[in-house]
Coordinates of C-alpha atoms in Angstrom, one line a residue:
X1 CA 9.2 -7.7 -13.8
X2 CA 6.6 -6.4 -11.4
X3 CA 5.1 -3.0 -11.8
X4 CA 2.8 -1.4 -9.3
X5 CA 0.3 1.2 -10.8
X6 CA -1.6 3.5 -8.4
X7 CA -5.0 4.4 -10.0
X8 CA -7.5 2.3 -12.0
X9 CA -9.3 5.0 -14.0
X10 CA -7.9 5.5 -17.5
X11 CA -4.1 5.8 -17.6
X12 CA -3.6 2.9 -15.2
X13 CA -5.6 0.2 -17.1
X14 CA -4.1 1.4 -20.5
X15 CA -0.6 1.1 -19.0
X16 CA -1.4 -2.3 -17.4
X17 CA -2.7 -3.7 -20.7
X18 CA 0.5 -2.9 -22.6
X19 CA 2.8 -3.9 -19.9
X20 CA 1.2 -7.3 -19.8
X21 CA 1.6 -7.6 -23.6
X22 CA 5.3 -6.8 -23.2
X23 CA 5.8 -9.5 -20.5
X24 CA 5.5 -7.4 -17.3
X25 CA 3.4 -8.3 -14.3
X26 CA 1.2 -5.3 -13.5
X27 CA -0.7 -4.7 -10.3
X28 CA -3.2 -1.9 -9.9
X29 CA -4.1 -0.5 -6.5
X30 CA -7.2 1.7 -6.3
X31 CA -8.4 3.5 -3.2
X32 CA -12.1 3.1 -3.9
X33 CA -13.7 -0.2 -2.8
X34 CA -14.9 -1.1 -6.3
X35 CA -14.7 0.0 -9.9
X36 CA -14.7 3.8 -9.8
X37 CA -17.6 5.9 -11.2
X38 CA -19.7 3.1 -12.8
X39 CA -21.5 5.2 -15.5
X40 CA -20.7 8.4 -13.7
X41 CA -18.2 11.2 -14.5
X42 CA -18.5 13.9 -17.1
X43 CA -18.3 13.5 -20.9
X44 CA -14.7 13.4 -22.2
X45 CA -13.2 13.4 -25.7
X46 CA -10.9 10.8 -27.2
X47 CA -9.1 12.4 -30.0
X48 CA -7.5 10.5 -33.0
X49 CA -4.2 9.4 -31.4
X50 CA -5.9 8.1 -28.2
X51 CA -8.6 6.4 -30.3
X52 CA -5.9 4.6 -32.2
X53 CA -4.4 3.3 -29.0
X54 CA -7.8 1.9 -27.9
X55 CA -8.1 0.3 -31.4
X56 CA -4.8 -1.5 -30.9
X57 CA -6.1 -2.7 -27.5
X58 CA -9.2 -4.1 -29.2
X59 CA -11.5 -1.8 -27.2
X60 CA -12.7 0.5 -30.0
X61 CA -16.0 -1.3 -30.9
X62 CA -17.1 -1.1 -27.2
X63 CA -16.1 2.5 -27.0
X64 CA -18.0 3.5 -30.1
X65 CA -21.1 1.6 -28.9
X66 CA -20.8 3.6 -25.6
X67 CA -20.5 7.1 -27.2
X68 CA -22.8 9.7 -25.8
X69 CA -25.0 9.8 -28.9
X70 CA -26.0 13.4 -28.3
X71 CA -27.5 14.9 -31.5
X72 CA -28.6 18.4 -30.8
X73 CA -28.1 21.2 -28.2
X74 CA -30.2 24.2 -27.2
X75 CA -28.2 27.1 -25.9
X76 CA -30.2 29.5 -23.7
X77 CA -29.3 32.9 -22.1
X78 CA -31.3 35.2 -19.8
X79 CA -33.5 37.4 -21.9
X80 CA -32.4 36.0 -25.2
X81 CA -33.9 33.7 -27.8
X82 CA -32.5 30.1 -27.7
X83 CA -29.9 29.0 -30.2
X84 CA -30.1 25.5 -31.7
X85 CA -26.8 23.6 -32.5
X86 CA -26.6 20.4 -34.6
X87 CA -24.2 18.4 -32.6
X88 CA -24.2 15.4 -35.0
X89 CA -22.8 17.6 -37.8
X90 CA -20.3 19.2 -35.4
X91 CA -18.9 15.9 -34.2
X92 CA -18.7 14.7 -37.9
X93 CA -16.7 17.8 -38.5
X94 CA -14.2 17.2 -35.8
X95 CA -12.9 13.8 -37.0
X96 CA -14.2 10.4 -38.0
X97 CA -11.7 9.1 -35.4
X98 CA -13.0 11.2 -32.5
X99 CA -15.5 10.0 -29.9
X100 CA -17.2 11.6 -26.9
X101 CA -17.8 9.1 -24.1
X102 CA -18.6 9.3 -20.4
X103 CA -15.5 8.9 -18.3
X104 CA -17.1 6.2 -16.2
X105 CA -18.0 4.2 -19.3
X106 CA -14.4 4.4 -20.6
X107 CA -13.2 3.2 -17.2
X108 CA -15.6 0.3 -17.2
X109 CA -14.4 -0.8 -20.7
X110 CA -10.7 -0.5 -19.9
X111 CA -11.2 -2.5 -16.7
X112 CA -13.0 -5.2 -18.6
X113 CA -10.1 -5.4 -21.1
X114 CA -7.5 -5.8 -18.3
X115 CA -9.1 -7.5 -15.3
X116 CA -7.9 -11.0 -16.5
X117 CA -4.4 -10.0 -17.3
X118 CA -3.6 -7.6 -14.4
X119 CA -3.9 -7.9 -10.6
X120 CA -6.5 -5.4 -9.2
X121 CA -6.4 -4.4 -5.5
X122 CA -9.4 -2.3 -4.6
X123 CA -10.0 -0.6 -1.3
X124 CA -6.3 0.0 -0.5
X125 CA -3.7 2.7 -1.1
X126 CA 0.1 3.2 -0.8
X127 CA 1.2 4.4 2.6
X128 CA 5.0 4.6 1.9
X129 CA 7.6 4.1 -0.8
X130 CA 11.3 3.2 -0.5
X131 CA 13.4 3.2 -3.6
X132 CA 16.7 1.5 -3.0
X133 CA 17.9 1.7 -6.6
X134 CA 17.2 -1.9 -7.5
X135 CA 13.5 -1.9 -6.6
X136 CA 10.8 -0.2 -4.6
X137 CA 9.5 -1.5 -1.2
X138 CA 5.9 -0.5 -0.8
X139 CA 3.8 -0.5 2.4
X140 CA 0.0 -0.3 1.9
X141 CA -2.6 1.3 4.1
X142 CA -3.8 -2.2 4.8
X143 CA -0.4 -3.1 6.3
X144 CA 0.6 -5.3 3.4
X145 CA 4.3 -5.0 2.3
X146 CA 5.4 -5.9 -1.2
X147 CA 8.4 -5.2 -3.4
X148 CA 8.2 -4.0 -7.1
X149 CA 10.6 -3.3 -9.8
X150 CA 8.8 0.0 -10.6
X151 CA 6.0 2.1 -9.2
X152 CA 3.9 4.4 -11.4
X153 CA 1.4 7.0 -10.2
X154 CA -1.7 7.1 -12.5
X155 CA -3.8 8.5 -9.7
X156 CA -5.0 11.8 -11.0
X157 CA -4.8 15.4 -10.0
X158 CA -4.5 14.6 -6.3
X159 CA -1.9 11.9 -6.8
X160 CA -0.8 10.0 -3.7
X161 CA 2.3 8.6 -5.5
X162 CA 3.3 12.2 -6.5
X163 CA 2.8 13.4 -2.9
X164 CA 5.0 10.5 -1.5
X165 CA 7.8 10.8 -4.1
X166 CA 7.7 14.5 -5.1
X167 CA 6.2 16.4 -2.2
X168 CA 3.0 18.2 -1.3
X169 CA 0.5 19.1 -4.0
X170 CA 0.1 22.8 -3.3
X171 CA 3.4 24.1 -4.7
X172 CA 2.8 22.1 -7.9
X173 CA -0.8 23.1 -8.5
X174 CA -1.6 26.0 -10.8
X175 CA -5.3 27.0 -10.5
X176 CA -6.9 28.2 -13.7
X177 CA -9.7 30.0 -11.9
X178 CA -12.6 27.6 -12.5
X179 CA -14.5 24.7 -11.0
X180 CA -16.4 21.8 -12.4
X181 CA -19.3 19.9 -10.8
X182 CA -21.2 16.9 -12.3
X183 CA -23.9 14.5 -11.1
X184 CA -26.6 12.2 -12.5
X185 CA -30.3 12.6 -12.0
X186 CA -33.7 11.4 -13.4
X187 CA -34.6 12.8 -16.9
X188 CA -37.3 15.1 -15.5
X189 CA -37.0 17.2 -18.7
X190 CA -37.5 14.4 -21.2
X191 CA -34.2 15.2 -22.9
X192 CA -33.4 11.9 -24.5
X193 CA -30.4 12.5 -26.7
X194 CA -30.8 16.3 -26.5
X195 CA -28.5 18.8 -24.6
X196 CA -29.6 21.9 -22.8
X197 CA -27.0 24.6 -22.0
X198 CA -27.4 27.9 -20.2
X199 CA -24.8 30.6 -20.1
X200 CA -24.3 33.6 -18.0
X201 CA -21.2 35.7 -17.3
X202 CA -18.7 33.4 -15.4
X203 CA -21.2 30.5 -15.3
X204 CA -22.3 27.6 -17.5
X205 CA -24.9 24.9 -16.8
X206 CA -25.4 21.9 -19.1
X207 CA -27.9 19.0 -19.0
X208 CA -27.4 16.0 -21.4
X209 CA -29.0 12.6 -21.7
X210 CA -27.3 9.3 -20.9
X211 CA -28.7 6.7 -23.2
X212 CA -27.4 3.7 -21.3
X213 CA -29.4 4.6 -18.1
X214 CA -32.2 6.9 -19.3
X215 CA -31.0 9.5 -16.8
X216 CA -29.3 12.9 -17.5
X217 CA -26.1 14.3 -16.4
X218 CA -26.1 17.8 -14.9
X219 CA -22.8 19.8 -15.3
X220 CA -21.8 23.1 -13.7
X221 CA -18.8 25.2 -14.7
X222 CA -18.0 28.5 -12.9
X223 CA -15.2 30.9 -12.3
X224 CA -14.2 31.8 -8.8
X225 CA -11.1 32.7 -6.8
X226 CA -9.4 29.6 -5.3
X227 CA -11.7 27.9 -2.8
X228 CA -10.7 26.0 0.3
X229 CA -12.3 22.6 0.7
X230 CA -11.5 19.0 1.3
X231 CA -11.4 17.2 -2.1
X232 CA -12.5 14.0 -0.5
X233 CA -15.5 15.5 1.4
X234 CA -18.4 15.2 -1.0
X235 CA -20.9 16.7 1.4
X236 CA -18.8 19.8 1.7
X237 CA -18.4 20.0 -2.1
X238 CA -22.2 19.6 -2.7
X239 CA -22.9 22.5 -0.2
X240 CA -20.3 24.6 -2.0
X241 CA -21.9 24.0 -5.4
X242 CA -25.4 24.6 -4.1
X243 CA -24.3 27.9 -2.5
X244 CA -22.7 29.1 -5.8
X245 CA -25.8 28.4 -7.9
X246 CA -28.6 29.0 -5.4
X247 CA -29.7 32.3 -7.0
X248 CA -29.0 31.3 -10.6
X249 CA -32.6 30.7 -11.8
X250 CA -33.4 28.9 -15.1
X251 CA -33.8 25.1 -14.4
X252 CA -31.1 25.1 -11.8
X253 CA -33.5 24.9 -8.8
X254 CA -34.8 21.6 -10.2
X255 CA -31.3 20.3 -10.7
X256 CA -30.2 21.2 -7.2
X257 CA -33.2 19.2 -5.8
X258 CA -31.4 16.1 -6.9
X259 CA -27.9 17.1 -5.7
X260 CA -28.1 15.7 -2.2
X261 CA -29.1 12.2 -3.4
X262 CA -26.5 12.0 -6.2
X263 CA -24.2 9.0 -5.7
X264 CA -21.8 9.8 -8.6
X265 CA -21.2 13.4 -7.7
X266 CA -17.8 14.8 -9.0
X267 CA -16.4 18.2 -8.1
X268 CA -12.9 19.6 -8.5
X269 CA -11.0 22.7 -9.4
X270 CA -9.8 23.3 -12.9
X271 CA -6.1 23.3 -12.2
X272 CA -2.8 22.2 -13.7
X273 CA 0.1 20.2 -12.3
X274 CA 3.4 21.8 -13.2
X275 CA 6.2 19.4 -12.3
X276 CA 9.4 19.8 -14.3
X277 CA 10.1 16.0 -14.3
X278 CA 7.8 13.0 -14.1
X279 CA 10.2 10.4 -12.7
X280 CA 12.6 9.8 -9.8
X281 CA 14.6 6.7 -9.8
X282 CA 12.1 3.8 -10.1
X283 CA 9.0 5.9 -9.5
X284 CA 7.2 7.6 -12.3
X285 CA 4.0 9.5 -13.1
X286 CA 1.6 9.3 -16.0
X287 CA -1.5 11.3 -17.0
X288 CA -3.0 13.9 -14.7
X289 CA -0.8 12.7 -11.8
X290 CA 2.3 14.2 -13.6
X291 CA 1.0 16.9 -16.0
X292 CA -2.7 17.5 -15.6
X293 CA -3.5 20.2 -18.2
X294 CA -6.7 21.1 -16.5
X295 CA -10.0 19.1 -16.2
X296 CA -12.6 20.0 -18.9
X297 CA -10.2 22.3 -20.8
X298 CA -7.0 20.5 -21.7
X299 CA -7.7 17.1 -23.2
X300 CA -6.3 15.3 -20.2
X301 CA -8.0 11.9 -20.9
X302 CA -6.6 11.6 -24.5
X303 CA -3.2 12.7 -23.2
X304 CA -3.3 10.0 -20.5
X305 CA -4.2 7.3 -23.0
X306 CA -1.4 8.2 -25.4
X307 CA 1.2 8.7 -22.6
X308 CA 0.4 5.4 -21.0
X309 CA 0.9 3.6 -24.3
X310 CA 4.3 5.3 -24.9
X311 CA 5.4 4.7 -21.3
X312 CA 4.7 1.0 -21.5
X313 CA 6.6 0.8 -24.8
X314 CA 9.6 2.7 -23.6
X315 CA 9.8 0.5 -20.4
X316 CA 9.7 -2.6 -22.5
X317 CA 12.4 -1.3 -24.9
X318 CA 14.6 -0.5 -21.9
X319 CA 13.7 -3.7 -20.0
X320 CA 17.2 -4.1 -18.4
X321 CA 17.3 -0.4 -17.3
X322 CA 13.8 0.8 -16.3
X323 CA 14.9 4.3 -15.1
X324 CA 16.3 4.8 -18.7
X325 CA 12.8 3.8 -20.0
X326 CA 11.3 6.5 -17.8
X327 CA 13.7 9.1 -19.1
X328 CA 12.9 8.1 -22.7
X329 CA 9.2 8.3 -22.0
X330 CA 9.5 11.8 -20.6
X331 CA 11.5 12.9 -23.6
X332 CA 9.0 11.6 -26.0
X333 CA 5.8 12.8 -24.3
X334 CA 7.1 16.3 -23.3
X335 CA 6.4 17.8 -26.8
X336 CA 2.7 16.7 -26.4
X337 CA 2.4 17.9 -22.8
X338 CA 3.8 21.4 -23.2
X339 CA 1.2 22.6 -25.8
X340 CA -1.7 21.4 -23.6
X341 CA -0.2 23.1 -20.6
X342 CA 0.2 26.4 -22.5
X343 CA -3.2 26.3 -24.2
X344 CA -5.5 25.1 -21.4
X345 CA -5.6 28.6 -19.7
X346 CA -6.7 30.1 -23.0
X347 CA -9.5 27.5 -23.4
X348 CA -10.5 28.2 -19.8
X349 CA -10.9 31.9 -20.7
X350 CA -13.2 31.1 -23.6
X351 CA -15.3 28.1 -22.6
X352 CA -17.1 30.1 -19.9
X353 CA -18.2 33.6 -21.0
X354 CA -16.2 36.1 -19.1
X355 CA -18.0 39.2 -20.4
X356 CA -21.4 40.3 -21.8
X357 CA -19.8 40.5 -25.2
X358 CA -18.6 36.9 -25.0
X359 CA -22.0 35.9 -23.8
X360 CA -23.5 37.3 -26.9
X361 CA -21.0 35.8 -29.4
X362 CA -20.5 32.3 -28.2
X363 CA -23.9 30.7 -29.0
X364 CA -24.1 32.2 -32.4
X365 CA -20.6 31.1 -33.2
X366 CA -21.3 27.5 -32.2
X367 CA -24.6 27.4 -34.2
X368 CA -22.8 28.9 -37.3
X369 CA -20.0 26.4 -37.1
X370 CA -22.4 23.5 -37.0
X371 CA -24.0 24.7 -40.2
X372 CA -20.8 24.7 -42.3
X373 CA -19.9 21.9 -44.7
X374 CA -18.2 19.0 -43.0
X375 CA -14.9 19.6 -44.9
X376 CA -14.9 23.2 -43.7
X377 CA -15.6 22.2 -40.1
X378 CA -12.8 19.7 -40.1
X379 CA -10.4 22.3 -41.4
X380 CA -11.5 24.7 -38.6
X381 CA -11.2 22.0 -35.9
X382 CA -7.8 21.0 -37.3
X383 CA -6.6 24.5 -36.3
X384 CA -7.9 24.0 -32.7
X385 CA -4.6 23.9 -30.9
X386 CA -5.5 21.4 -28.1
X387 CA -7.4 19.0 -30.5
X388 CA -4.6 19.4 -33.1
X389 CA -1.9 18.5 -30.6
X390 CA -3.8 15.4 -29.3
X391 CA -4.9 14.2 -32.7
X392 CA -1.5 14.2 -34.4
X393 CA 0.7 12.4 -31.8
X394 CA 2.9 9.9 -33.7
X395 CA 2.4 6.5 -32.0
X396 CA 5.6 4.4 -32.1
X397 CA 5.3 0.8 -33.2
X398 CA 6.3 -1.4 -30.3
X399 CA 4.9 -4.6 -31.8
X400 CA 8.2 -6.4 -31.9
X401 CA 8.4 -6.1 -28.1
X402 CA 5.1 -8.1 -27.5
X403 CA 5.8 -11.3 -25.6
X404 CA 4.1 -14.6 -26.6
X405 CA 1.3 -15.5 -24.2
X406 CA 1.2 -19.0 -22.7
X407 CA 0.5 -21.4 -25.5
X408 CA 0.5 -18.7 -28.2
X409 CA 2.9 -17.3 -30.7
X410 CA 3.4 -13.6 -31.5
X411 CA 1.3 -12.7 -34.6

């Protein structure tokens, strides 16, 4: 059976890997002309259940080798003494099966694990979909026409598949009142594996080293009413970010000097997608395309990895009735999606100080947590609702559905 997947970042390659293992023929179409992001993108977390999925894919060693390797953080505020945080102790306290990795690195590893077993079509996108009940006729922007048994949108917050099958994005998007901007630049501060963070009310700036390149990543988080901009116009987004932080002070003027030349610039609103169902007929959604909990606050990457694994397994289990597989996937993943959807607004309210009191308390709380014994830290992190939800997802065993590869027997 032929499955078209729109999007080649995280959910798409994970889904393609498992579909191939179950005997499907996956094709991934990606709008960008080459592998997206390279080493770009912001740092993301893979919690325990998502880490287990990548272990089953044989990717874990490469992911561990690519972890951010940040060991300490200095938190600064205007007019206050810096606070030092031991990140190595804090990460050990979260979980031995947790890893922080750059999104672009994860994309590169997943692509490497699937490029020989899935068809990748770069520089193209879906123009139209027609589901006749027995398959989906697809017309691409290039003019190519093909037919697939199933189409899955794994194309993120601004999903093209969701727009074509479910309607415009605006009624489905729930802004959480914040924005995230990230880009790479030379390590002019000599950070190495250190992180610098600066807080003010409604704003957060972070700079952290990227050991693979010797550069640093500059990240900006800020609260603002909903802004109007073209999410594909990088120049407009750069101007918006520069305007927001032009009077900030600290090291920001030096950071903004490198903004214009940044080739891996990322900017987007922190928003949720609130669809009530993630499938229609033979068209389905996975990851941020269907239920984005909110970039930077909701654990969307871990959710995408786990959901793609379950989607592939349920499609394989319902091979003769793919719409039934989509329904079963939705039933199984909903208890994981709902907590992240509810909790992300709360995280958004706490991750960026919203008052002078929060500005005083946050750095001290982070430093104090990092000094606690590892066992105590792990207990505290285990009570973190988003991390708890994404670390304890039961992963079904679909191994009996794996198809023998040519010349091989199932182990």
